[in-house]
């Protein structure tokens, strides 16, 4: 999904996928203060729900573990429900979990999602049909339930309460773990988890409207400049002035068709989306290299240039942060898929594309009315046509709503839904408390699961308060689970 840090496209692109043996050294240099995780593999069942499927085999599922802070046999287990990418990337960018482990004497485990990173049930054949068919939310949750149960036995931790953590899709999985396996999981912190919009609820215009709002809230001229530049690009395309388009956007090849222009629009829209998602108050190496406050950086570029295209393009910030690229290749930096916010590149992108074609609903659209982007619809019918052609599957709209409750969560308990106001995914999730134990924490200056990141001197007060509240709730849940266990032991 990630070629160094230059080809990231809005899902969780993974630097380590392509750096192999450099993993440990980068872990040390990037996160010197973090405990060293040990990389291990768990023998996992390939198909939990069919005893005759695929030879009833097993595969090696990767997980990372540290017991540096654990009060052995007593302290809780903090378990990260890995999402759509290499598990090292999430471990290196979720420092709050280890900080909390230090406070509460917890064992920390980061589990990799099946079909991502190195956890491939069928090796390089995993993305063939029918092997890809065992990539489902339900299988992933069963993986985690089995892993937790077995590791507790192996580690002498049967009395250790388990709290699950996750960000984005991983946050969705944490919610689902608490709903599906409350006998195993005592509570969940779901950061930036769009459990409503990915279940087909809400407004299909919401996501790109909120990306636009991030730029408009910094300066309305940013939004206006982007909208105007897309109009100019449309005019040049209609005039077939492809050489100028190549020059203005530093493309490696001149576009030559409407499809090339569509591809360019997608590339640019994804660049703006990534800046909005990762609008952290300090520079980061998550999903690519990003400067501090990238939306503000774009504003300064807008002000310092008068030509629309120079002030408009996010390419330099997002796709060429090092300045090493001399031109941009439309089709190597961005691949259109069943997720309009971007799937990334490589094996990880294929896995996410399949999930977006089956259970995860991502029919988001831009329209140039409620947002600053060109009209790019993605309807249920368009999704169906694409997925049938690409994966020979027909999506099942509404399945997540049926299977995992969607907005009917009132009988659940012990879940934190945290969201940042700067994150375009936020309004696809739960923003209001549903009960005393279904808590919504809104972070006024927070981008995509900022609260899961390690403490930083540039953190806004809102995320410091959010983490404090999260820590208090988790402490309560751990103690509640201990009392419950003692009562029935």
GROMACS .gro file of C-alpha atoms in nm:
model
  489
    1UNK     CA    1   0.000   0.000   0.000
    2UNK     CA    2   0.291   0.233   0.051
    3UNK     CA    3   0.599   0.292  -0.161
    4UNK     CA    4   0.822   0.466   0.090
    5UNK     CA    5   0.613   0.771   0.188
    6UNK     CA    6   0.533   0.897  -0.160
    7UNK     CA    7   0.239   0.686  -0.264
    8UNK     CA    8   0.009   0.706   0.036
    9UNK     CA    9  -0.356   0.743  -0.054
   10UNK     CA   10  -0.576   0.803   0.249
   11UNK     CA   11  -0.615   0.455   0.385
   12UNK     CA   12  -0.348   0.333   0.622
   13UNK     CA   13  -0.056   0.300   0.381
   14UNK     CA   14   0.233   0.111   0.529
   15UNK     CA   15   0.595   0.218   0.515
   16UNK     CA   16   0.714  -0.109   0.667
   17UNK     CA   17   0.557  -0.317   0.391
   18UNK     CA   18   0.847  -0.220   0.170
   19UNK     CA   19   1.129  -0.168   0.418
   20UNK     CA   20   1.165  -0.523   0.544
   21UNK     CA   21   1.465  -0.554   0.773
   22UNK     CA   22   1.477  -0.181   0.848
   23UNK     CA   23   1.170  -0.222   1.070
   24UNK     CA   24   1.351  -0.246   1.403
   25UNK     CA   25   1.590   0.039   1.341
   26UNK     CA   26   1.305   0.268   1.236
   27UNK     CA   27   1.111   0.167   1.543
   28UNK     CA   28   1.401   0.286   1.758
   29UNK     CA   29   1.459   0.611   1.572
   30UNK     CA   30   1.095   0.710   1.542
   31UNK     CA   31   0.976   0.620   1.889
   32UNK     CA   32   1.275   0.620   2.118
   33UNK     CA   33   1.060   0.653   2.428
   34UNK     CA   34   0.831   0.361   2.349
   35UNK     CA   35   0.878   0.010   2.485
   36UNK     CA   36   1.015  -0.233   2.233
   37UNK     CA   37   0.745  -0.460   2.101
   38UNK     CA   38   0.827  -0.820   2.029
   39UNK     CA   39   0.692  -0.948   1.698
   40UNK     CA   40   0.528  -1.289   1.722
   41UNK     CA   41   0.293  -1.512   1.523
   42UNK     CA   42  -0.021  -1.692   1.634
   43UNK     CA   43  -0.151  -2.008   1.466
   44UNK     CA   44  -0.495  -1.894   1.357
   45UNK     CA   45  -0.789  -2.084   1.206
   46UNK     CA   46  -0.847  -1.993   0.843
   47UNK     CA   47  -1.227  -2.029   0.852
   48UNK     CA   48  -1.403  -2.008   1.187
   49UNK     CA   49  -1.750  -2.074   1.050
   50UNK     CA   50  -1.717  -2.369   0.811
   51UNK     CA   51  -1.544  -2.688   0.917
   52UNK     CA   52  -1.500  -2.809   0.558
   53UNK     CA   53  -1.378  -2.486   0.402
   54UNK     CA   54  -1.034  -2.441   0.246
   55UNK     CA   55  -0.900  -2.762   0.396
   56UNK     CA   56  -0.984  -2.652   0.749
   57UNK     CA   57  -0.634  -2.506   0.771
   58UNK     CA   58  -0.452  -2.245   0.976
   59UNK     CA   59  -0.226  -1.948   0.905
   60UNK     CA   60   0.029  -1.739   1.094
   61UNK     CA   61  -0.127  -1.421   1.226
   62UNK     CA   62   0.119  -1.156   1.335
   63UNK     CA   63   0.094  -0.969   1.663
   64UNK     CA   64   0.316  -0.735   1.862
   65UNK     CA   65   0.344  -0.761   2.240
   66UNK     CA   66   0.512  -0.581   2.527
   67UNK     CA   67   0.496  -0.674   2.895
   68UNK     CA   68   0.727  -0.392   3.004
   69UNK     CA   69   0.461  -0.242   3.230
   70UNK     CA   70   0.253  -0.550   3.306
   71UNK     CA   71   0.174  -0.658   3.659
   72UNK     CA   72   0.185  -1.022   3.559
   73UNK     CA   73  -0.134  -1.217   3.611
   74UNK     CA   74  -0.318  -0.915   3.753
   75UNK     CA   75  -0.279  -0.612   3.531
   76UNK     CA   76  -0.528  -0.566   3.246
   77UNK     CA   77  -0.466  -0.648   2.880
   78UNK     CA   78  -0.486  -0.362   2.631
   79UNK     CA   79  -0.557  -0.517   2.293
   80UNK     CA   80  -0.545  -0.317   1.969
   81UNK     CA   81  -0.783  -0.453   1.705
   82UNK     CA   82  -0.567  -0.411   1.397
   83UNK     CA   83  -0.720  -0.256   1.088
   84UNK     CA   84  -0.641  -0.221   0.719
   85UNK     CA   85  -0.263  -0.225   0.717
   86UNK     CA   86   0.068  -0.335   0.861
   87UNK     CA   87   0.037  -0.363   1.239
   88UNK     CA   88   0.371  -0.191   1.302
   89UNK     CA   89   0.232   0.133   1.164
   90UNK     CA   90  -0.049   0.134   1.417
   91UNK     CA   91   0.174   0.036   1.708
   92UNK     CA   92   0.416   0.317   1.628
   93UNK     CA   93   0.137   0.573   1.608
   94UNK     CA   94  -0.077   0.477   1.909
   95UNK     CA   95   0.147   0.576   2.196
   96UNK     CA   96  -0.141   0.664   2.427
   97UNK     CA   97  -0.205   0.292   2.474
   98UNK     CA   98   0.144   0.225   2.609
   99UNK     CA   99   0.134   0.542   2.817
  100UNK     CA  100  -0.188   0.419   2.975
  101UNK     CA  101  -0.035   0.073   3.018
  102UNK     CA  102   0.244   0.231   3.221
  103UNK     CA  103  -0.014   0.391   3.450
  104UNK     CA  104  -0.230   0.082   3.489
  105UNK     CA  105   0.024  -0.201   3.475
  106UNK     CA  106  -0.115  -0.345   3.154
  107UNK     CA  107   0.005  -0.596   2.899
  108UNK     CA  108  -0.017  -0.449   2.547
  109UNK     CA  109  -0.094  -0.647   2.232
  110UNK     CA  110  -0.135  -0.515   1.878
  111UNK     CA  111  -0.294  -0.779   1.653
  112UNK     CA  112  -0.272  -0.766   1.276
  113UNK     CA  113  -0.590  -0.801   1.070
  114UNK     CA  114  -0.612  -1.105   0.843
  115UNK     CA  115  -0.515  -1.034   0.479
  116UNK     CA  116  -0.303  -0.731   0.578
  117UNK     CA  117   0.068  -0.690   0.641
  118UNK     CA  118   0.220  -1.036   0.669
  119UNK     CA  119  -0.096  -1.207   0.801
  120UNK     CA  120  -0.194  -1.363   0.469
  121UNK     CA  121  -0.395  -1.687   0.505
  122UNK     CA  122  -0.290  -1.812   0.159
  123UNK     CA  123   0.031  -1.621   0.101
  124UNK     CA  124   0.041  -1.438  -0.230
  125UNK     CA  125  -0.265  -1.636  -0.339
  126UNK     CA  126  -0.472  -1.469  -0.067
  127UNK     CA  127  -0.613  -1.214  -0.312
  128UNK     CA  128  -0.733  -1.469  -0.564
  129UNK     CA  129  -1.092  -1.585  -0.593
  130UNK     CA  130  -1.219  -1.776  -0.393
  131UNK     CA  131  -0.946  -1.739  -0.127
  132UNK     CA  132  -1.026  -1.370  -0.079
  133UNK     CA  133  -1.375  -1.472   0.032
  134UNK     CA  134  -1.256  -1.539   0.386
  135UNK     CA  135  -1.179  -1.171   0.435
  136UNK     CA  136  -1.476  -1.056   0.641
  137UNK     CA  137  -1.536  -0.850   0.953
  138UNK     CA  138  -1.679  -1.156   1.125
  139UNK     CA  139  -1.370  -1.368   1.056
  140UNK     CA  140  -1.144  -1.088   1.183
  141UNK     CA  141  -1.340  -1.055   1.506
  142UNK     CA  142  -1.327  -1.431   1.560
  143UNK     CA  143  -0.950  -1.415   1.504
  144UNK     CA  144  -0.916  -1.161   1.782
  145UNK     CA  145  -1.149  -1.350   2.017
  146UNK     CA  146  -0.951  -1.672   1.971
  147UNK     CA  147  -0.616  -1.495   2.004
  148UNK     CA  148  -0.715  -1.318   2.326
  149UNK     CA  149  -0.850  -1.637   2.479
  150UNK     CA  150  -0.549  -1.850   2.391
  151UNK     CA  151  -0.288  -1.589   2.485
  152UNK     CA  152  -0.451  -1.536   2.824
  153UNK     CA  153  -0.407  -1.906   2.892
  154UNK     CA  154  -0.050  -1.914   2.765
  155UNK     CA  155   0.054  -1.605   2.963
  156UNK     CA  156  -0.120  -1.694   3.288
  157UNK     CA  157  -0.353  -1.397   3.244
  158UNK     CA  158  -0.695  -1.559   3.280
  159UNK     CA  159  -0.787  -1.304   3.550
  160UNK     CA  160  -0.672  -1.002   3.349
  161UNK     CA  161  -0.960  -0.784   3.219
  162UNK     CA  162  -0.934  -0.702   2.848
  163UNK     CA  163  -0.991  -0.356   2.703
  164UNK     CA  164  -0.984  -0.321   2.323
  165UNK     CA  165  -0.862  -0.015   2.139
  166UNK     CA  166  -0.883   0.085   1.776
  167UNK     CA  167  -0.873   0.381   1.541
  168UNK     CA  168  -1.086   0.434   1.228
  169UNK     CA  169  -1.185   0.090   1.093
  170UNK     CA  170  -0.993  -0.054   1.387
  171UNK     CA  171  -1.221   0.152   1.613
  172UNK     CA  172  -1.521  -0.002   1.441
  173UNK     CA  173  -1.377  -0.344   1.517
  174UNK     CA  174  -1.333  -0.249   1.882
  175UNK     CA  175  -1.701  -0.156   1.902
  176UNK     CA  176  -1.797  -0.481   1.733
  177UNK     CA  177  -1.576  -0.684   1.971
  178UNK     CA  178  -1.758  -0.540   2.270
  179UNK     CA  179  -2.095  -0.613   2.106
  180UNK     CA  180  -2.008  -0.960   1.978
  181UNK     CA  181  -1.781  -1.089   2.255
  182UNK     CA  182  -1.872  -0.912   2.583
  183UNK     CA  183  -1.770  -1.234   2.759
  184UNK     CA  184  -1.412  -1.166   2.646
  185UNK     CA  185  -1.391  -0.787   2.625
  186UNK     CA  186  -1.475  -0.561   2.921
  187UNK     CA  187  -1.472  -0.232   2.733
  188UNK     CA  188  -1.371  -0.055   2.413
  189UNK     CA  189  -1.213   0.273   2.311
  190UNK     CA  190  -1.323   0.342   1.954
  191UNK     CA  191  -1.138   0.643   1.816
  192UNK     CA  192  -1.263   0.804   1.494
  193UNK     CA  193  -1.483   0.503   1.422
  194UNK     CA  194  -1.737   0.578   1.144
  195UNK     CA  195  -1.974   0.300   1.244
  196UNK     CA  196  -2.280   0.482   1.108
  197UNK     CA  197  -2.169   0.603   0.766
  198UNK     CA  198  -2.000   0.271   0.684
  199UNK     CA  199  -2.330   0.097   0.763
  200UNK     CA  200  -2.505   0.306   0.498
  201UNK     CA  201  -2.654   0.559   0.739
  202UNK     CA  202  -2.632   0.933   0.699
  203UNK     CA  203  -2.568   1.162   0.405
  204UNK     CA  204  -2.344   1.047   0.121
  205UNK     CA  205  -2.227   1.409   0.084
  206UNK     CA  206  -2.108   1.437   0.444
  207UNK     CA  207  -1.748   1.320   0.407
  208UNK     CA  208  -1.627   1.556   0.134
  209UNK     CA  209  -1.840   1.837   0.277
  210UNK     CA  210  -1.645   1.801   0.601
  211UNK     CA  211  -1.310   1.790   0.421
  212UNK     CA  212  -1.410   2.120   0.260
  213UNK     CA  213  -1.514   2.264   0.596
  214UNK     CA  214  -1.165   2.201   0.737
  215UNK     CA  215  -1.015   2.427   0.473
  216UNK     CA  216  -1.297   2.685   0.486
  217UNK     CA  217  -1.266   2.714   0.863
  218UNK     CA  218  -0.899   2.803   0.829
  219UNK     CA  219  -0.969   3.056   0.554
  220UNK     CA  220  -1.262   3.076   0.316
  221UNK     CA  221  -1.024   3.180   0.037
  222UNK     CA  222  -0.865   2.834   0.055
  223UNK     CA  223  -1.196   2.667  -0.022
  224UNK     CA  224  -1.274   2.922  -0.293
  225UNK     CA  225  -0.931   2.884  -0.455
  226UNK     CA  226  -0.967   2.507  -0.470
  227UNK     CA  227  -1.317   2.523  -0.615
  228UNK     CA  228  -1.209   2.778  -0.875
  229UNK     CA  229  -0.903   2.575  -0.974
  230UNK     CA  230  -1.113   2.263  -1.031
  231UNK     CA  231  -1.335   2.472  -1.259
  232UNK     CA  232  -1.028   2.590  -1.451
  233UNK     CA  233  -0.904   2.233  -1.480
  234UNK     CA  234  -1.243   2.134  -1.623
  235UNK     CA  235  -1.223   2.415  -1.879
  236UNK     CA  236  -0.873   2.314  -1.988
  237UNK     CA  237  -0.985   1.953  -2.021
  238UNK     CA  238  -1.283   2.049  -2.235
  239UNK     CA  239  -1.044   2.247  -2.457
  240UNK     CA  240  -0.816   1.940  -2.461
  241UNK     CA  241  -0.526   2.160  -2.358
  242UNK     CA  242  -0.349   1.858  -2.217
  243UNK     CA  243   0.000   1.998  -2.248
  244UNK     CA  244  -0.085   2.286  -2.017
  245UNK     CA  245  -0.246   2.051  -1.768
  246UNK     CA  246   0.072   1.842  -1.770
  247UNK     CA  247   0.281   2.152  -1.711
  248UNK     CA  248   0.063   2.302  -1.439
  249UNK     CA  249   0.047   1.980  -1.237
  250UNK     CA  250   0.399   1.854  -1.316
  251UNK     CA  251   0.262   1.528  -1.456
  252UNK     CA  252   0.504   1.272  -1.596
  253UNK     CA  253   0.283   1.228  -1.902
  254UNK     CA  254   0.022   1.455  -2.055
  255UNK     CA  255  -0.335   1.336  -2.002
  256UNK     CA  256  -0.507   1.228  -2.321
  257UNK     CA  257  -0.862   1.134  -2.229
  258UNK     CA  258  -1.156   1.205  -2.003
  259UNK     CA  259  -1.049   0.906  -1.794
  260UNK     CA  260  -0.709   1.064  -1.732
  261UNK     CA  261  -0.878   1.384  -1.612
  262UNK     CA  262  -1.105   1.180  -1.387
  263UNK     CA  263  -0.795   1.011  -1.247
  264UNK     CA  264  -0.632   1.349  -1.185
  265UNK     CA  265  -0.942   1.474  -1.006
  266UNK     CA  266  -0.935   1.166  -0.784
  267UNK     CA  267  -0.566   1.209  -0.707
  268UNK     CA  268  -0.614   1.572  -0.609
  269UNK     CA  269  -0.928   1.513  -0.406
  270UNK     CA  270  -0.747   1.244  -0.211
  271UNK     CA  271  -0.459   1.478  -0.141
  272UNK     CA  272  -0.690   1.730   0.022
  273UNK     CA  273  -0.863   1.452   0.212
  274UNK     CA  274  -0.534   1.330   0.356
  275UNK     CA  275  -0.438   1.681   0.471
  276UNK     CA  276  -0.771   1.715   0.651
  277UNK     CA  277  -0.749   1.372   0.814
  278UNK     CA  278  -0.391   1.421   0.932
  279UNK     CA  279  -0.421   1.784   1.040
  280UNK     CA  280  -0.212   1.721   1.350
  281UNK     CA  281  -0.041   2.006   1.540
  282UNK     CA  282   0.302   1.850   1.481
  283UNK     CA  283   0.477   1.673   1.193
  284UNK     CA  284   0.402   1.302   1.157
  285UNK     CA  285   0.513   0.992   0.971
  286UNK     CA  286   0.173   0.823   0.970
  287UNK     CA  287   0.026   0.745   0.629
  288UNK     CA  288   0.315   0.944   0.485
  289UNK     CA  289   0.528   1.239   0.586
  290UNK     CA  290   0.311   1.535   0.681
  291UNK     CA  291   0.411   1.876   0.817
  292UNK     CA  292   0.253   2.021   1.130
  293UNK     CA  293  -0.089   2.172   1.062
  294UNK     CA  294  -0.097   2.081   0.690
  295UNK     CA  295  -0.423   2.268   0.626
  296UNK     CA  296  -0.257   2.585   0.757
  297UNK     CA  297   0.046   2.511   0.540
  298UNK     CA  298  -0.182   2.495   0.237
  299UNK     CA  299  -0.336   2.828   0.338
  300UNK     CA  300   0.006   2.994   0.343
  301UNK     CA  301   0.080   2.856  -0.003
  302UNK     CA  302  -0.254   2.991  -0.124
  303UNK     CA  303  -0.174   3.337   0.009
  304UNK     CA  304   0.181   3.344  -0.128
  305UNK     CA  305   0.086   3.251  -0.485
  306UNK     CA  306  -0.156   3.428  -0.712
  307UNK     CA  307  -0.188   3.162  -0.982
  308UNK     CA  308  -0.476   2.930  -0.899
  309UNK     CA  309  -0.302   2.607  -0.987
  310UNK     CA  310   0.006   2.683  -0.779
  311UNK     CA  311  -0.202   2.768  -0.475
  312UNK     CA  312  -0.438   2.480  -0.535
  313UNK     CA  313  -0.248   2.158  -0.581
  314UNK     CA  314  -0.181   1.948  -0.268
  315UNK     CA  315   0.078   1.741  -0.457
  316UNK     CA  316   0.388   1.897  -0.303
  317UNK     CA  317   0.263   1.861   0.054
  318UNK     CA  318   0.115   1.513   0.025
  319UNK     CA  319   0.291   1.321  -0.251
  320UNK     CA  320   0.633   1.485  -0.260
  321UNK     CA  321   0.719   1.600   0.089
  322UNK     CA  322   1.089   1.533   0.028
  323UNK     CA  323   1.100   1.705  -0.308
  324UNK     CA  324   1.257   1.396  -0.465
  325UNK     CA  325   0.988   1.345  -0.727
  326UNK     CA  326   1.044   1.540  -1.045
  327UNK     CA  327   0.696   1.462  -1.177
  328UNK     CA  328   0.373   1.293  -1.073
  329UNK     CA  329   0.251   0.969  -1.230
  330UNK     CA  330  -0.128   0.964  -1.212
  331UNK     CA  331  -0.168   0.590  -1.214
  332UNK     CA  332   0.114   0.494  -0.978
  333UNK     CA  333   0.017   0.739  -0.704
  334UNK     CA  334  -0.354   0.667  -0.701
  335UNK     CA  335  -0.571   0.367  -0.786
  336UNK     CA  336  -0.947   0.416  -0.807
  337UNK     CA  337  -1.138   0.158  -0.605
  338UNK     CA  338  -1.459   0.093  -0.412
  339UNK     CA  339  -1.355   0.347  -0.147
  340UNK     CA  340  -1.380   0.705  -0.281
  341UNK     CA  341  -1.148   0.821  -0.002
  342UNK     CA  342  -0.874   0.596  -0.143
  343UNK     CA  343  -0.756   0.238  -0.096
  344UNK     CA  344  -0.382   0.292  -0.129
  345UNK     CA  345  -0.151   0.064  -0.326
  346UNK     CA  346  -0.019  -0.292  -0.301
  347UNK     CA  347  -0.170  -0.599  -0.133
  348UNK     CA  348  -0.320  -0.397   0.151
  349UNK     CA  349  -0.516  -0.188  -0.097
  350UNK     CA  350  -0.656  -0.500  -0.262
  351UNK     CA  351  -0.780  -0.627   0.073
  352UNK     CA  352  -0.949  -0.296   0.157
  353UNK     CA  353  -1.103  -0.275  -0.189
  354UNK     CA  354  -1.258  -0.618  -0.136
  355UNK     CA  355  -1.396  -0.517   0.203
  356UNK     CA  356  -1.543  -0.200   0.049
  357UNK     CA  357  -1.707  -0.424  -0.209
  358UNK     CA  358  -1.869  -0.652   0.044
  359UNK     CA  359  -1.951  -0.531   0.397
  360UNK     CA  360  -1.806  -0.180   0.434
  361UNK     CA  361  -2.032   0.079   0.264
  362UNK     CA  362  -1.844   0.382   0.135
  363UNK     CA  363  -2.073   0.537  -0.125
  364UNK     CA  364  -1.947   0.889  -0.063
  365UNK     CA  365  -1.974   1.156  -0.330
  366UNK     CA  366  -1.849   1.504  -0.409
  367UNK     CA  367  -2.070   1.745  -0.603
  368UNK     CA  368  -1.910   2.095  -0.611
  369UNK     CA  369  -2.214   2.236  -0.433
  370UNK     CA  370  -2.179   2.122  -0.073
  371UNK     CA  371  -1.805   2.076  -0.122
  372UNK     CA  372  -1.516   2.225  -0.320
  373UNK     CA  373  -1.447   1.921  -0.537
  374UNK     CA  374  -1.564   1.829  -0.887
  375UNK     CA  375  -1.882   1.621  -0.915
  376UNK     CA  376  -1.774   1.261  -0.863
  377UNK     CA  377  -2.071   1.042  -0.768
  378UNK     CA  378  -2.035   0.688  -0.640
  379UNK     CA  379  -2.379   0.535  -0.617
  380UNK     CA  380  -2.487   0.193  -0.495
  381UNK     CA  381  -2.535   0.093  -0.857
  382UNK     CA  382  -2.185   0.209  -0.954
  383UNK     CA  383  -2.045   0.020  -0.658
  384UNK     CA  384  -2.231  -0.293  -0.763
  385UNK     CA  385  -2.104  -0.274  -1.121
  386UNK     CA  386  -1.745  -0.214  -1.013
  387UNK     CA  387  -1.743  -0.489  -0.749
  388UNK     CA  388  -1.904  -0.744  -0.976
  389UNK     CA  389  -1.638  -0.680  -1.238
  390UNK     CA  390  -1.341  -0.659  -1.001
  391UNK     CA  391  -1.420  -0.929  -0.744
  392UNK     CA  392  -1.722  -1.117  -0.883
  393UNK     CA  393  -1.923  -1.016  -0.575
  394UNK     CA  394  -2.248  -0.827  -0.521
  395UNK     CA  395  -2.238  -0.591  -0.220
  396UNK     CA  396  -2.494  -0.639   0.056
  397UNK     CA  397  -2.614  -0.292   0.158
  398UNK     CA  398  -2.735  -0.279   0.516
  399UNK     CA  399  -2.548  -0.587   0.636
  400UNK     CA  400  -2.336  -0.405   0.895
  401UNK     CA  401  -2.651  -0.238   1.027
  402UNK     CA  402  -2.811  -0.578   1.081
  403UNK     CA  403  -2.503  -0.757   1.209
  404UNK     CA  404  -2.354  -0.488   1.432
  405UNK     CA  405  -2.650  -0.276   1.544
  406UNK     CA  406  -2.550   0.052   1.370
  407UNK     CA  407  -2.743   0.328   1.554
  408UNK     CA  408  -2.943   0.088   1.777
  409UNK     CA  409  -2.675   0.062   2.045
  410UNK     CA  410  -2.871   0.158   2.355
  411UNK     CA  411  -2.847  -0.190   2.514
  412UNK     CA  412  -2.468  -0.204   2.477
  413UNK     CA  413  -2.226  -0.080   2.742
  414UNK     CA  414  -1.868   0.025   2.816
  415UNK     CA  415  -1.776   0.188   2.484
  416UNK     CA  416  -1.603   0.522   2.432
  417UNK     CA  417  -1.667   0.690   2.097
  418UNK     CA  418  -1.402   0.959   2.051
  419UNK     CA  419  -1.396   1.193   1.752
  420UNK     CA  420  -1.206   1.503   1.651
  421UNK     CA  421  -1.384   1.801   1.499
  422UNK     CA  422  -1.113   1.833   1.232
  423UNK     CA  423  -1.163   1.474   1.113
  424UNK     CA  424  -1.391   1.424   0.810
  425UNK     CA  425  -1.473   1.076   0.940
  426UNK     CA  426  -1.610   1.213   1.267
  427UNK     CA  427  -1.968   1.283   1.162
  428UNK     CA  428  -1.998   0.929   1.030
  429UNK     CA  429  -1.965   0.809   1.390
  430UNK     CA  430  -2.132   0.855   1.728
  431UNK     CA  431  -2.108   1.216   1.848
  432UNK     CA  432  -2.354   1.209   2.139
  433UNK     CA  433  -2.357   0.992   2.451
  434UNK     CA  434  -2.616   0.715   2.431
  435UNK     CA  435  -2.604   0.620   2.800
  436UNK     CA  436  -2.382   0.658   3.104
  437UNK     CA  437  -2.154   0.382   2.971
  438UNK     CA  438  -2.180   0.465   2.600
  439UNK     CA  439  -1.973   0.779   2.614
  440UNK     CA  440  -1.905   1.026   2.334
  441UNK     CA  441  -1.590   1.237   2.363
  442UNK     CA  442  -1.556   1.517   2.109
  443UNK     CA  443  -1.215   1.676   2.064
  444UNK     CA  444  -1.248   2.030   1.934
  445UNK     CA  445  -0.900   2.051   1.781
  446UNK     CA  446  -0.854   1.684   1.701
  447UNK     CA  447  -0.780   1.521   1.366
  448UNK     CA  448  -0.805   1.148   1.285
  449UNK     CA  449  -0.779   0.955   1.618
  450UNK     CA  450  -0.539   1.211   1.763
  451UNK     CA  451  -0.622   1.083   2.111
  452UNK     CA  452  -0.458   0.746   2.036
  453UNK     CA  453  -0.128   0.913   1.953
  454UNK     CA  454   0.146   0.959   2.213
  455UNK     CA  455   0.148   1.274   2.423
  456UNK     CA  456   0.316   1.567   2.254
  457UNK     CA  457   0.401   1.914   2.380
  458UNK     CA  458   0.198   2.057   2.090
  459UNK     CA  459  -0.120   1.872   2.193
  460UNK     CA  460  -0.425   2.095   2.232
  461UNK     CA  461  -0.592   2.106   2.573
  462UNK     CA  462  -0.897   1.929   2.427
  463UNK     CA  463  -0.706   1.606   2.356
  464UNK     CA  464  -0.529   1.616   2.693
  465UNK     CA  465  -0.869   1.632   2.862
  466UNK     CA  466  -1.004   1.358   2.633
  467UNK     CA  467  -0.724   1.118   2.724
  468UNK     CA  468  -0.772   1.191   3.094
  469UNK     CA  469  -1.142   1.107   3.068
  470UNK     CA  470  -1.068   0.793   2.865
  471UNK     CA  471  -0.817   0.678   3.128
  472UNK     CA  472  -1.071   0.732   3.406
  473UNK     CA  473  -1.340   0.530   3.229
  474UNK     CA  474  -1.104   0.245   3.144
  475UNK     CA  475  -0.988   0.229   3.506
  476UNK     CA  476  -1.351   0.198   3.614
  477UNK     CA  477  -1.424  -0.076   3.362
  478UNK     CA  478  -1.119  -0.277   3.467
  479UNK     CA  479  -1.225  -0.262   3.830
  480UNK     CA  480  -1.585  -0.349   3.742
  481UNK     CA  481  -1.469  -0.656   3.551
  482UNK     CA  482  -1.248  -0.766   3.839
  483UNK     CA  483  -1.543  -0.742   4.079
  484UNK     CA  484  -1.768  -0.929   3.837
  485UNK     CA  485  -1.513  -1.207   3.794
  486UNK     CA  486  -1.462  -1.243   4.169
  487UNK     CA  487  -1.836  -1.261   4.224
  488UNK     CA  488  -1.877  -1.556   3.991
  489UNK     CA  489  -1.550  -1.735   4.068
   0.00000   0.00000   0.00000
